[in-house]
Structures are given as structure tokens and as C-alpha cells.
XYZ file of C-alpha atoms in Angstrom:
699
model
C 4.505 37.437 17.494
C 4.796 37.775 13.719
C 2.608 40.206 11.717
C 1.168 37.201 9.869
C -0.051 35.683 13.126
C -1.533 39.011 14.241
C -3.343 39.354 10.917
C -4.823 35.881 11.193
C -5.951 36.534 14.762
C -7.894 39.755 14.187
C -11.139 37.997 13.311
C -11.030 35.723 16.359
C -9.493 37.914 19.073
C -12.874 37.712 20.775
C -14.445 34.322 21.366
C -16.665 33.504 18.369
C -20.230 32.338 18.988
C -21.889 29.280 17.477
C -24.827 29.809 15.154
C -27.312 27.097 16.088
C -29.525 27.861 13.095
C -26.875 26.662 10.636
C -25.103 23.878 12.515
C -25.215 20.359 11.009
C -24.540 16.931 12.562
C -24.404 15.084 9.243
C -21.037 16.510 8.119
C -18.230 15.091 10.240
C -14.937 16.929 10.553
C -14.377 20.632 9.905
C -16.236 21.672 6.761
C -15.929 25.226 5.427
C -19.384 26.194 4.152
C -18.589 29.537 2.550
C -18.999 31.971 5.446
C -17.996 29.799 8.346
C -17.031 26.280 9.379
C -19.126 23.412 10.723
C -17.344 21.251 13.306
C -18.582 17.748 14.165
C -16.976 14.907 16.130
C -18.301 11.452 17.049
C -17.915 10.289 20.654
C -20.610 8.013 21.992
C -19.401 8.000 25.614
C -18.262 11.624 26.052
C -19.979 14.039 28.424
C -18.612 17.222 26.803
C -16.482 18.174 23.795
C -14.441 21.364 23.582
C -13.197 22.876 20.327
C -9.801 24.558 20.734
C -8.797 27.300 18.272
C -5.090 28.070 17.836
C -3.014 30.740 16.153
C -1.663 29.851 12.728
C 1.548 28.420 14.170
C -0.469 25.967 16.275
C 1.502 26.978 19.366
C -0.923 29.324 21.141
C -4.426 28.256 22.142
C -6.697 31.267 21.574
C -10.151 29.986 22.508
C -11.748 26.920 24.036
C -15.398 26.518 23.032
C -17.851 23.826 24.103
C -19.617 22.270 21.110
C -23.233 23.256 21.700
C -25.210 20.295 20.461
C -25.158 16.503 20.274
C -27.232 13.945 18.370
C -26.535 10.237 18.172
C -23.118 10.675 19.740
C -22.119 13.377 17.226
C -21.087 16.639 18.905
C -21.359 19.624 16.553
C -21.509 23.367 16.070
C -21.195 25.983 13.318
C -18.842 28.949 13.792
C -19.371 31.949 11.480
C -16.195 33.650 10.280
C -13.919 30.650 10.719
C -12.162 30.197 7.381
C -9.616 27.895 5.733
C -6.271 28.091 7.476
C -7.760 27.982 10.977
C -5.805 25.651 13.270
C -7.789 23.597 15.783
C -8.004 20.533 18.013
C -10.360 18.960 20.564
C -10.516 18.205 24.271
C -13.030 15.529 25.165
C -14.540 15.029 28.613
C -15.914 11.788 29.970
C -15.185 9.001 32.450
C -11.612 7.938 33.069
C -12.335 4.285 33.777
C -9.653 2.185 32.051
C -11.046 -1.053 33.445
C -14.273 -0.276 31.571
C -12.378 0.791 28.445
C -12.869 4.563 28.937
C -9.797 6.821 28.838
C -11.148 10.369 28.566
C -8.675 13.041 29.673
C -9.421 16.668 28.685
C -5.836 17.635 29.503
C -4.884 15.964 26.241
C -5.372 17.848 23.001
C -6.811 15.476 20.390
C -6.503 15.425 16.635
C -9.742 15.473 14.629
C -10.062 12.038 12.918
C -11.420 13.894 9.860
C -8.591 16.464 9.669
C -7.701 17.208 6.031
C -4.399 18.945 6.731
C -2.041 19.032 9.725
C 0.147 21.740 11.200
C 3.257 20.633 13.063
C 4.703 17.266 14.044
C 4.528 15.140 17.188
C 7.131 16.212 19.734
C 7.545 13.194 21.958
C 6.918 13.956 25.606
C 5.452 12.042 28.552
C 2.563 14.523 28.580
C 1.186 12.824 25.458
C 0.057 9.902 27.615
C -3.299 9.885 29.367
C -1.764 8.149 32.361
C 1.373 9.086 34.302
C 4.505 7.533 32.851
C 6.242 5.564 35.588
C 2.916 4.465 37.047
C 0.410 1.970 35.640
C -2.212 2.910 33.076
C -4.889 3.313 35.762
C -3.229 6.570 36.842
C -4.328 9.954 35.452
C -1.953 12.542 33.970
C -2.923 16.223 34.290
C -0.301 17.799 32.033
C -1.408 19.665 28.915
C -0.281 17.820 25.769
C -1.090 20.660 23.331
C 2.486 21.997 23.035
C 3.634 18.606 21.745
C 0.738 17.798 19.390
C 0.195 18.443 15.697
C -3.070 20.263 15.047
C -5.744 20.071 12.382
C -6.266 22.817 9.805
C -9.520 23.882 8.155
C -8.981 23.569 4.390
C -10.400 25.027 1.221
C -11.490 22.136 -0.970
C -11.479 24.157 -4.210
C -9.125 22.882 -6.910
C -9.167 23.191 -10.687
C -9.038 19.598 -11.882
C -9.393 20.823 -15.472
C -10.559 17.801 -17.502
C -9.139 15.191 -15.107
C -11.148 11.971 -15.074
C -10.627 8.509 -13.679
C -8.564 6.404 -16.100
C -10.114 3.025 -15.201
C -7.379 0.907 -16.801
C -8.787 -2.649 -17.106
C -7.173 -5.076 -14.706
C -5.976 -7.302 -17.541
C -4.025 -4.337 -18.965
C -2.622 -3.134 -15.646
C 0.967 -3.127 -14.414
C 1.484 -1.995 -10.815
C 4.602 -0.252 -9.528
C 4.894 -0.178 -5.721
C 6.796 2.910 -4.604
C 7.520 5.238 -1.695
C 7.049 8.968 -2.318
C 10.392 9.866 -0.788
C 12.359 6.736 -1.650
C 11.455 6.989 -5.319
C 12.490 10.619 -5.698
C 15.076 11.507 -3.042
C 18.142 10.620 -5.129
C 16.762 11.143 -8.629
C 19.372 13.263 -10.428
C 16.846 14.882 -12.779
C 14.498 16.057 -10.013
C 15.253 19.512 -8.536
C 16.933 18.966 -5.192
C 14.459 21.210 -3.345
C 11.534 19.079 -4.592
C 12.949 15.647 -3.807
C 11.020 13.483 -1.375
C 7.721 15.265 -2.012
C 4.632 14.995 -4.172
C 6.062 17.744 -6.346
C 8.880 15.357 -7.226
C 6.458 12.483 -7.723
C 4.675 14.494 -10.406
C 7.906 15.601 -12.087
C 8.592 14.947 -15.754
C 11.620 12.818 -14.885
C 9.671 10.390 -12.717
C 6.716 10.205 -15.073
C 8.941 9.559 -18.088
C 10.556 6.627 -16.288
C 7.196 5.123 -15.357
C 6.010 5.434 -18.944
C 9.219 3.903 -20.283
C 8.708 0.674 -18.326
C 4.971 0.455 -19.036
C 3.585 1.314 -15.599
C -0.169 1.866 -15.632
C -0.758 2.027 -11.887
C 1.443 3.639 -9.238
C 0.835 2.096 -5.814
C 2.121 4.388 -3.058
C 3.188 3.222 0.377
C 1.161 5.018 3.082
C 0.781 8.749 2.498
C -1.775 9.282 5.279
C -0.266 11.338 8.099
C 1.646 8.961 10.348
C 3.680 9.042 13.543
C 7.386 8.449 13.860
C 7.323 6.139 16.858
C 9.072 7.418 19.958
C 11.355 4.420 20.339
C 12.573 4.900 16.754
C 13.160 8.629 17.139
C 15.177 8.010 20.293
C 17.382 5.606 18.295
C 17.871 8.144 15.511
C 15.547 6.213 13.176
C 12.037 6.856 11.823
C 8.874 5.116 10.716
C 9.925 5.347 7.077
C 7.281 3.069 5.573
C 4.447 4.928 7.332
C 2.388 2.032 8.706
C 1.471 3.968 11.864
C -1.494 6.089 10.860
C -2.291 9.293 12.702
C -4.973 10.625 10.336
C -6.957 8.883 7.607
C -7.745 12.083 5.677
C -4.614 14.262 5.894
C -1.495 13.556 3.817
C 1.833 13.202 5.602
C 3.083 16.787 5.918
C 6.797 16.098 5.154
C 5.736 14.891 1.698
C 4.341 18.359 0.952
C 6.894 20.998 0.010
C 4.436 23.799 0.752
C 2.558 21.970 3.493
C -0.662 22.245 1.469
C -2.743 19.362 0.169
C -3.024 20.886 -3.289
C 0.418 19.383 -4.015
C -1.105 15.910 -3.845
C -3.818 16.927 -6.272
C -1.315 18.504 -8.644
C 0.797 15.335 -8.723
C -2.233 13.110 -9.332
C -3.450 15.394 -12.107
C -0.059 15.191 -13.856
C 0.137 11.417 -13.481
C -3.381 11.054 -14.867
C -2.479 13.173 -17.883
C 0.346 10.700 -18.487
C -2.115 7.783 -18.331
C -0.945 6.564 -14.914
C -3.363 5.681 -12.127
C -2.569 6.315 -8.450
C -3.635 3.917 -5.720
C -2.887 4.268 -2.014
C -1.692 1.718 0.511
C -4.073 2.397 3.414
C -3.804 1.252 7.036
C -7.274 0.952 8.549
C -6.417 -2.018 10.738
C -4.668 -0.025 13.487
C -3.470 3.465 14.426
C -0.362 5.152 15.856
C -1.634 5.088 19.452
C -0.426 1.580 20.307
C -1.867 -0.495 23.147
C -3.214 0.704 26.495
C 0.312 1.828 27.433
C 0.556 3.966 24.315
C -0.015 7.650 23.805
C -3.325 9.555 23.643
C -3.309 11.467 20.358
C -6.801 11.111 18.901
C -9.097 8.077 18.920
C -8.161 6.840 22.404
C -9.073 10.159 23.993
C -12.133 10.739 21.814
C -13.805 7.409 22.613
C -11.493 4.463 23.244
C -14.344 1.962 23.674
C -15.897 2.846 20.312
C -12.882 3.276 18.049
C -10.853 0.248 19.184
C -11.425 -3.439 19.678
C -10.937 -4.134 23.382
C -10.450 -7.423 25.158
C -13.917 -8.900 25.832
C -12.613 -10.322 29.104
C -10.873 -7.146 30.279
C -11.633 -3.910 28.372
C -8.653 -2.262 30.016
C -6.540 -4.022 27.406
C -6.522 -3.644 23.645
C -7.368 -6.601 21.403
C -4.443 -6.852 19.013
C -4.633 -8.818 15.742
C -2.144 -6.578 13.945
C 1.017 -6.876 16.027
C 1.029 -3.107 16.586
C -0.806 -2.902 19.896
C -4.322 -2.012 18.810
C -7.019 -2.929 16.311
C -9.439 -0.423 14.824
C -13.048 -1.435 15.511
C -14.271 -1.316 11.924
C -17.358 -3.332 12.876
C -18.663 -0.286 14.793
C -21.032 1.621 12.468
C -19.502 5.046 13.111
C -15.937 3.770 12.781
C -16.979 2.034 9.579
C -18.479 5.321 8.417
C -15.192 7.103 9.110
C -13.298 4.545 7.022
C -15.812 4.759 4.188
C -15.824 8.565 4.346
C -12.027 8.542 4.126
C -12.008 6.246 1.105
C -14.665 8.272 -0.688
C -12.828 11.501 0.139
C -9.634 10.255 -1.474
C -11.536 9.131 -4.573
C -13.907 12.070 -4.973
C -11.884 15.011 -3.645
C -8.340 13.791 -4.327
C -9.020 11.703 -7.469
C -7.079 8.591 -6.455
C -7.890 5.456 -8.413
C -7.978 2.774 -5.746
C -6.512 1.297 -2.596
C -4.347 -1.503 -1.275
C -5.573 -2.501 2.203
C -2.828 -3.334 4.694
C -3.592 -6.447 6.801
C -7.027 -6.593 5.233
C -8.059 -9.680 7.197
C -8.352 -7.450 10.265
C -10.995 -5.419 8.453
C -13.094 -8.567 8.108
C -12.945 -9.574 11.768
C -16.387 -9.979 13.301
C -17.479 -11.665 16.528
C -16.789 -15.122 15.050
C -13.452 -14.233 13.475
C -12.686 -13.384 9.837
C -15.812 -13.000 7.696
C -15.427 -12.620 3.949
C -18.940 -11.136 3.999
C -18.212 -8.893 6.980
C -19.686 -5.419 7.313
C -16.633 -3.667 5.883
C -16.420 -5.791 2.744
C -20.156 -5.636 2.152
C -20.115 -1.868 2.590
C -17.393 -1.592 -0.050
C -19.171 -3.907 -2.480
C -22.429 -1.961 -2.407
C -20.865 1.508 -2.476
C -21.453 3.195 -5.854
C -18.171 5.122 -5.613
C -15.789 2.588 -4.105
C -16.942 -0.574 -5.857
C -15.703 0.882 -9.146
C -12.100 1.665 -8.175
C -9.138 -0.674 -7.876
C -9.272 -2.612 -4.584
C -6.397 -4.833 -3.445
C -6.261 -6.812 -0.202
C -3.173 -7.809 1.690
C -5.002 -11.018 2.620
C -3.579 -11.764 6.062
C -3.013 -10.540 9.599
C -1.349 -12.196 12.599
C -4.574 -13.241 14.321
C -6.051 -16.741 14.345
C -7.396 -17.627 10.898
C -5.908 -14.448 9.475
C -4.172 -15.982 6.434
C -6.819 -15.711 3.739
C -5.096 -15.757 0.337
C -7.886 -16.489 -2.131
C -10.562 -15.892 0.506
C -11.901 -12.532 -0.662
C -14.821 -11.747 -2.918
C -14.945 -9.707 -6.095
C -14.166 -6.850 -6.728
C -11.097 -7.313 -4.498
C -7.792 -8.453 -5.923
C -5.150 -9.887 -3.607
C -1.425 -9.822 -3.058
C -0.363 -13.385 -3.762
C 2.604 -14.357 -1.620
C 2.305 -17.922 -2.894
C 3.361 -16.568 -6.279
C 6.353 -14.843 -4.675
C 7.495 -17.889 -2.727
C 7.030 -20.457 -5.472
C 8.696 -18.258 -8.076
C 11.712 -17.549 -5.882
C 12.088 -21.219 -4.977
C 11.663 -22.402 -8.575
C 14.366 -20.099 -9.917
C 16.580 -21.016 -6.964
C 16.355 -24.510 -8.471
C 14.493 -26.089 -5.575
C 13.201 -29.524 -6.662
C 9.642 -30.596 -7.387
C 8.128 -27.191 -8.148
C 6.719 -27.684 -11.656
C 3.113 -28.183 -10.448
C 3.356 -25.063 -8.284
C 4.813 -22.994 -11.138
C 2.064 -24.159 -13.483
C -0.398 -22.785 -10.916
C 1.371 -19.436 -10.770
C 1.762 -19.052 -14.543
C -1.953 -19.721 -14.988
C -3.140 -17.173 -12.403
C -3.280 -19.419 -9.294
C -6.708 -20.908 -10.073
C -6.701 -23.132 -6.972
C -6.783 -19.974 -4.881
C -8.862 -17.672 -7.061
C -11.036 -19.576 -9.535
C -14.215 -19.590 -7.457
C -17.153 -17.345 -6.525
C -17.195 -15.809 -10.030
C -13.773 -14.265 -9.489
C -11.855 -13.237 -12.621
C -8.424 -14.449 -13.690
C -7.023 -11.045 -12.711
C -7.641 -11.705 -9.006
C -4.002 -12.523 -8.255
C -1.531 -9.657 -7.907
C 1.723 -11.378 -8.842
C 5.027 -10.218 -7.381
C 8.440 -11.554 -6.404
C 9.401 -8.639 -4.155
C 7.584 -5.909 -2.248
C 8.558 -3.251 0.265
C 8.517 -5.852 3.058
C 11.439 -8.238 2.470
C 14.441 -8.428 0.185
C 14.473 -6.408 -2.998
C 14.709 -8.616 -6.070
C 18.428 -7.872 -6.486
C 19.031 -8.752 -2.838
C 17.149 -12.016 -3.384
C 19.958 -13.088 -5.707
C 22.735 -11.458 -3.662
C 22.227 -12.551 -0.049
C 21.605 -15.846 1.680
C 20.823 -14.124 4.972
C 19.228 -10.876 6.120
C 21.517 -8.044 7.237
C 19.335 -5.773 9.382
C 21.977 -4.527 11.812
C 21.219 -0.880 10.982
C 17.752 -1.339 12.527
C 19.272 -1.531 15.988
C 17.714 -4.860 16.960
C 20.804 -7.068 16.659
C 19.513 -8.471 13.370
C 16.606 -10.182 15.175
C 13.893 -8.304 13.277
C 12.640 -9.256 9.836
C 11.753 -12.762 8.745
C 14.110 -15.537 7.715
C 11.921 -16.997 4.952
C 13.703 -15.204 2.140
C 14.008 -18.068 -0.372
C 17.119 -16.324 -1.599
C 20.444 -17.427 -3.084
C 23.571 -15.265 -3.240
C 24.833 -17.244 -6.245
C 28.383 -17.486 -4.929
C 29.094 -14.380 -2.868
C 27.280 -12.714 0.025
C 26.397 -9.194 -1.095
C 28.222 -6.961 -3.528
C 30.941 -8.533 -5.620
C 33.248 -7.680 -8.514
C 33.126 -11.219 -9.869
C 31.789 -10.728 -13.391
C 30.510 -14.294 -13.612
C 28.401 -13.933 -10.465
C 27.067 -10.546 -11.576
C 26.081 -11.981 -14.964
C 24.337 -14.922 -13.290
C 22.443 -12.581 -10.990
C 21.281 -10.444 -13.884
C 20.132 -13.553 -15.739
C 18.092 -14.862 -12.795
C 16.594 -11.440 -12.052
C 15.460 -11.104 -15.658
C 13.948 -14.590 -15.561
C 12.001 -13.797 -12.399
C 10.780 -10.483 -13.774
C 9.679 -12.282 -16.937
C 7.763 -14.784 -14.809
C 5.884 -11.911 -13.181
C 5.196 -10.169 -16.474
C 4.184 -13.267 -18.469
C 1.919 -14.934 -15.902
C -1.843 -14.608 -15.760
C -3.023 -12.137 -13.166
C -1.814 -8.598 -12.481
C 1.952 -7.972 -12.378
C 3.451 -5.815 -9.635
C 7.062 -4.649 -9.523
C 8.740 -3.054 -6.525
C 10.229 0.337 -7.348
C 13.911 -0.154 -8.061
C 13.591 -3.810 -9.014
C 13.271 -2.553 -12.566
C 16.939 -1.571 -12.486
C 18.577 -3.769 -9.830
C 18.269 -1.655 -6.685
C 19.712 -3.033 -3.443
C 19.055 -2.427 0.257
C 22.359 -4.102 1.189
C 20.557 -7.171 2.473
C 18.141 -5.358 4.814
C 14.816 -7.184 4.518
C 12.969 -4.977 7.018
C 13.944 -1.416 6.125
C 10.818 0.078 7.717
C 12.889 2.489 9.821
C 15.560 3.469 7.294
C 14.851 6.924 5.893
C 18.263 7.075 4.261
C 20.352 5.654 1.440
C 19.462 2.085 2.461
C 15.890 2.651 1.253
C 16.240 5.468 -1.263
C 16.568 4.308 -4.872
C 20.065 4.766 -6.250
C 19.293 5.858 -9.786
C 22.961 6.413 -10.645
C 23.607 2.684 -10.128
C 20.837 1.455 -12.408
C 21.641 -1.710 -14.360
C 20.591 -1.221 -17.969
C 20.525 -4.995 -18.538
C 17.607 -5.204 -16.089
C 15.908 -1.958 -17.065
C 15.867 -2.801 -20.768
C 14.402 -6.229 -20.000
C 11.507 -4.729 -18.047
C 10.837 -2.301 -20.871
C 10.751 -5.118 -23.430
C 8.542 -7.326 -21.249
C 6.087 -4.493 -20.615
C 5.872 -3.707 -24.330
C 5.232 -7.363 -25.132
C 2.573 -7.689 -22.440
C 0.868 -4.557 -23.742
C 0.503 -5.852 -27.278
C -0.353 -9.497 -26.571
C -3.632 -10.678 -24.973
C -1.651 -12.389 -22.229
C -3.705 -11.747 -19.123
C -7.416 -12.273 -19.637
C -10.488 -11.963 -17.473
C -11.252 -15.692 -17.625
C -9.136 -18.524 -16.337
C -7.660 -20.909 -18.865
C -8.881 -24.470 -19.222
C -7.838 -27.754 -20.770
C -9.123 -28.224 -24.357
C -11.954 -30.543 -23.325
C -13.157 -28.192 -20.587
C -12.910 -24.810 -22.284
C -15.986 -22.624 -22.682
C -16.637 -19.628 -24.936
C -14.213 -16.712 -24.432
C -11.965 -18.913 -22.332
C -8.305 -19.448 -23.280
C -7.154 -23.015 -23.842
C -4.060 -24.222 -21.970
C -1.653 -27.000 -22.982
C 1.314 -27.906 -20.775
C 4.318 -29.104 -22.759
C 7.395 -31.204 -21.975
C 10.838 -30.401 -23.495
C 10.805 -33.697 -25.431
C 7.725 -32.507 -27.318
C 4.057 -33.094 -26.649
C 1.964 -32.820 -23.516
C 3.202 -33.159 -19.959
C 2.158 -36.548 -18.641
C 1.262 -37.490 -15.071
C 4.698 -38.879 -14.327
C 6.361 -35.748 -15.697
C 4.680 -33.609 -13.055
C 6.153 -35.860 -10.382
C 9.702 -35.589 -11.720
C 11.344 -33.559 -8.947
C 14.413 -32.775 -11.079
C 12.533 -31.483 -14.122
C 12.891 -27.695 -14.258
C 11.921 -26.951 -17.840
C 8.400 -26.875 -19.296
C 6.065 -24.594 -21.224
C 2.549 -23.173 -21.247
C 0.931 -23.170 -24.688
C -2.017 -20.775 -24.581
C -4.599 -20.402 -27.352
C -6.660 -17.249 -26.856
C -10.265 -16.914 -28.065
C -9.089 -14.650 -30.909
C -6.780 -17.401 -32.177
C -3.513 -15.948 -30.903
C -1.148 -18.675 -29.738
C 1.378 -17.880 -27.039
C 4.109 -20.207 -25.815
C 5.813 -19.302 -22.511
C 8.814 -21.537 -21.907
C 10.635 -21.525 -18.561
C 13.900 -23.264 -17.748
C 15.314 -22.970 -14.222
C 17.817 -25.750 -14.907
C 20.871 -26.159 -17.098
C 21.048 -25.592 -20.866
C 18.422 -27.713 -22.589
C 16.633 -28.339 -25.854
C 12.903 -27.945 -26.315
C 10.761 -29.393 -29.100
C 8.271 -26.710 -30.134
C 4.746 -27.588 -31.255
C 4.581 -28.207 -34.975
C 4.717 -25.194 -37.260
C 6.534 -21.868 -37.383
C 6.737 -19.617 -34.318
C 8.034 -16.093 -33.775
C 10.476 -15.728 -30.896
C 9.609 -12.491 -29.054
C 11.249 -12.755 -25.622
C 14.515 -14.435 -24.631
C 15.822 -13.367 -21.219
C 19.202 -15.022 -21.813
C 19.985 -12.829 -24.820
C 21.800 -9.496 -24.685
C 18.677 -7.917 -26.140
C 15.723 -9.558 -24.404
C 13.228 -8.624 -27.107
C 13.572 -10.835 -30.192
C 11.771 -11.127 -33.513
C 12.818 -14.224 -35.428
C 11.006 -17.166 -36.994
C 11.778 -20.548 -35.442
C 10.481 -24.098 -35.682
C 11.418 -27.563 -34.598
C 13.743 -27.833 -31.622
C 15.228 -24.745 -29.955
C 18.124 -24.358 -27.542
C 17.046 -23.021 -24.167
C 19.743 -21.453 -22.020
C 20.039 -22.015 -18.283
C 17.842 -19.767 -16.095
C 15.842 -18.544 -19.073
C 12.322 -17.523 -20.021
C 11.325 -17.504 -23.678
C 8.054 -16.369 -25.237
C 6.859 -17.299 -28.744
C 3.865 -16.127 -30.753
C 1.826 -17.566 -33.585
C -1.210 -16.019 -35.307
C -0.889 -12.935 -33.118
C 0.539 -9.374 -33.194
C 3.704 -9.268 -35.306
C 3.844 -13.056 -35.203
C 3.873 -13.444 -38.927
């Protein structure tokens, strides 16, 4: 035993005693109160809860103490002398009646749902299951799971935030960059090698300077909550790289912390805030890492399976799965809802994050009658004085019946808009008949979002995200190439709407490479010049590839890590120019545009123009082969913006009368332009052009 362990143990070599005069049921989790720690755990169906104290390594259980009191299903007790750094877990007693939904097994050490920091990783072993592997789930396993479990750690919440305050970048000025903590930093040549893959790297000068260069206002991180690397992946030599398998909703994923301490997260957020960059988290409250009834018992299942999870109403032995992962968190339960809300508030108030993207958000709105846009979770968010003011983004679908709900959420939620992705990819692939759809996407998708007093920033516009092809792969592969995932290329979807432009994958053909660059720049311009909120996948700003893998969830390696040394300047410079233009021009506004006869005060006026000159007519919209048109926008301040898109061959376009300033031309060597034009202009194939009049630098 090390001297450090002996030193930590001196204060608790004898079993500590609870002080019933101080104990509090209203503070869930382990809360250090200055001279001791209050422990509280919710379990409505338990008969006894034991607190287990471990040495600092988490390997030796020192004491097992029964929580002395219970109110309203909350078991609690205050232990004097227990300080930050103390490692702990729970054993929960109750009925083992799987057919009634109860799976209590005190042989299984359980992670505190409110744990702020974890010690150790899951070591996969059959003892982690509440039933005996090899028998059905009605059996009962008596082996101790503690040696194989991560444990919770009592933390000290003190941190000097200096003058850090929420940035609150308006939605109409926001540009989102979706990134993975490790993938973004693991191969960055200007990040110290020892820091790569961690929050220390995320807050490095090199990463921040890049984000500032391309105009990022909001960094959206793939899950950083502690998550499990699923057993079947580990046994195949893979891992749950994306992190959509939550183990704890309060603790950060330990491998992302160089020191293992949560202060690293705070330090990175503080540095990003000083650079004017918000941080929002992709959160997974729809399911957990425990899987279905045949899965492992790590936390919620052993604490109170019937409360924390949705179970089949016909047979509570089985989980009710709307997520495709085996289980569904029962957010409609008031104490589970409280846990979710407490987690969100913790990350805003204690960790200073600026918002959240909710994975499979439709699951969070599932009530007894199916998806409810006014369900308890959404209503709780809307009335919360802390959470209603941060950035909230829904992934508006799940796999359950009625789960696809794009446009179905209320303010203040914004939504990932996969219709934008699909229509934009298909349009630039030169699919016929897509002008009406592209007009919708350029104007903020009003059919989906212009209702219920929702603003024109409700649509989060993207052409690639972590799930699917990268943007470069969208123009480089006709088919997915997921062989490295070990599922014979059966995983991942086939709806890629991609086009390899003449060669499958990497090529040395200069003509194909040039065509790919041109189409990528056009698609990025479509994202950046459309109404709504633009989102770019990390690496798409410089042509990153995953070698055709459109489901790289298990690839913690060079397939997923960004290859900074292969950055394509032609793409990077275009993103920089587009971001600068978007920043200076009132492109995205809070109100949807309208036709001249329908426009109200403070509402932009939209004209749709044909290449021959003048307005698009009814028959023009039905011309399946027409691939060139323009949006002429007149903002309330008088600024006129013309966004011209041409997915077809070289063409000519008759501009509206008068002199215009060309500001963006994605077909040019230098995307950013500044020249006066009038009359008819030549429009290159696969090109986006933007013109200004009566606006910034338009004269």
C-alpha cells in the first residue's frame, strides 16, 4: 500500500458515524459542505441503501455504512470528516423480481447518478451483471462487481472563474462547429503531444486560433459525459468513440482529463470564453450505458430499475426501447426529470457551458400517448430561469413510432435540420427538380419552422455531421466503406446522397480533385449563406476524410482523428471568407422573409429570380432541369443581398437593374471578391455567388 493511500485512510480507519442533526434530503449526490459530506440517493422501491467508502485507488472497500434516513424515496446521511477526494459507491437492497421490473442486487456496486468525478474505468466481467451470464435474466448473480467498477469521487466545487460570464451570442450571429474533444486535437501538430486528446488541448492557443480564424462562435462538443466502452466493442479491439453510451450525467469522461480532475474542463471553457467562443454539449438523456434487461447493472438498473427506465407496460421484465440502444430513460418520472434538470443546471451554473444539443430529443418528449411537444421535459425547460436562457438544440427524431419531428418543437429550441442536409446534397449532385426545395432551405425552411412564434433561426443548417459521411467523403465516395467496424459493411445507412465525381475515394486526377473542391465550396457556401444557423463538422473546413466510413462511432484512431497536415487551403480559405462575409452582412435575421406584398415591419423582403432576368414564374419552379436561380433579399435597413446558386453547367445570369458589388464567388481562386458589376454576369458551373447593394462595403 502506498504512503499516499495510508495518508488518505487515517481519518477513516474507523467507521465514521452519521450526524443526523446536519443531514439533508434536498441535496442529491455527494455534496461537500465544508466539514463533511452529505450523501443522498433516490430509490423509490429500495428497502435499504449502503454507502461504500473506498481507498483513493478505488480498489479496496474500507467501510460499508447504511444510510440512516429516508424521505420520499430519497435515502440520505451526513458524514463529518469526509472531504473531497473520497472515493465511494452504493449497494442498494430491495426485491429481485424482474417480472415486476425490480432488479435490486446488493452484490453489485453502483455508481452514484450524481457523481461529479469518476475514479477508474469499467473492467468488463460477467460479475457486472445482476443475473448469471449463461442463464436467463430471472437468475440472480452473487458475485461482487466492485473490483470491475469505476467509483464516484467527492469533489471540491471551488474554482476561480475570474470575470468569466456567459457570452450569449445571438442566434442570428452564431456559427456552430461540431467537434470531438479527442478527434479535434489528437493529431494537431501545434498542440503538445502530452496534452492531445484532452480538454487541455481543447483550450490550447492553437485550437482557439483556428476556431477564431474560421469565425466559429459556438463549439458543439460530442458527448463529454462519462460513458462506457461497450463490451462487444472492446472485445473486437474497438471503442465507443463518439460517446453515446452515458454512464454519468454529471461527471466528465475521465480519459479527456489529463490530470483526472474536472477543473481541466473549467479551465478550457474559461479560455474559450475569453476568446469569444461559446461551448455547448451534446447530451444523451434518452438512454444509458446499461442496455436492455440482458445488459449490465452499473447504476440506474440496480438503484431502481422501475423508476429510472421505461419498461414494457405489458411485461415489465423487458425494457421499452425507442432509442435502438436497449433502454429508454423514464424522463416523465418526476425524480428522473429532476436528475436531468439538475444535471443541465450543474453544467450551466458550475461548469459555465452555454447550452446543449439533445440527442434523440423526441424520446425526451414521449408521454403515455407518444411524443408530446408540450411534454413534461420540454415544459420544465421552458419555465426554468437558468436553462431557458441558454442555447438549446434538438435532434428532432428517434426510432420510435411518430419519432420524426423536424419542425415540431417549440421555442426556445432550435433543431438539426436533416432536410437541409439532404436537399442541399441532392441539389449540388445535380438531381432534377430541386429548385423549390432549395428555395425552402435558403430561406430558413419556413414550411417546417415558421409557426408557433418561432424565429427564423430555428433551423440548424448542415450538410455533414458526425453521423454519416464527412463533406469531403460526400464528394469522394458513392458507397459507404465501413469494413473497419467489423460488421461486414452492414452498419451505417445507405442514404448518403453522395457522388464520387469520377473516382471512388482518393485520387491523383487533378481534374476530379478540382471538381470536388469546387462542389465542397459551393455546399459550404449554401450552409453559410442560408437563413438559419450554420453548423460545420470539424474538419469539413479543410477537407477532412474518414476514407468513406459513414459510421465511425467505434473508430478511436486515424479514421476519425482530424488530419491537420492534410488540410486543403482552397477549402479553408473559402470558409474563412464566407464566415467574414456572414459576420458583416445582416444575412440571418430573427424574422422569416416574405414576398413584397406580405412583408411586415422588420421583416426582410424576398424576391426569387430567374437567370433570364426578372421573377421566377410558376412554370419555372416546375422546370426539373433548371439548376440556377437566385434569392434577392432586401433587409429592413435597406441592405440588398443577392445569393445566386448554380448547380448546373456554365450559365449567364441577368442581375436586377443597377450596380452590385460581387463579394463571394466560390468558383474563383480567391472566394472573396470586391468588384462592381451590373447587367449580365457569367456564372460558372457548381458555383455560389453573393452580391451586395446599399450594404457594408457595397459601395
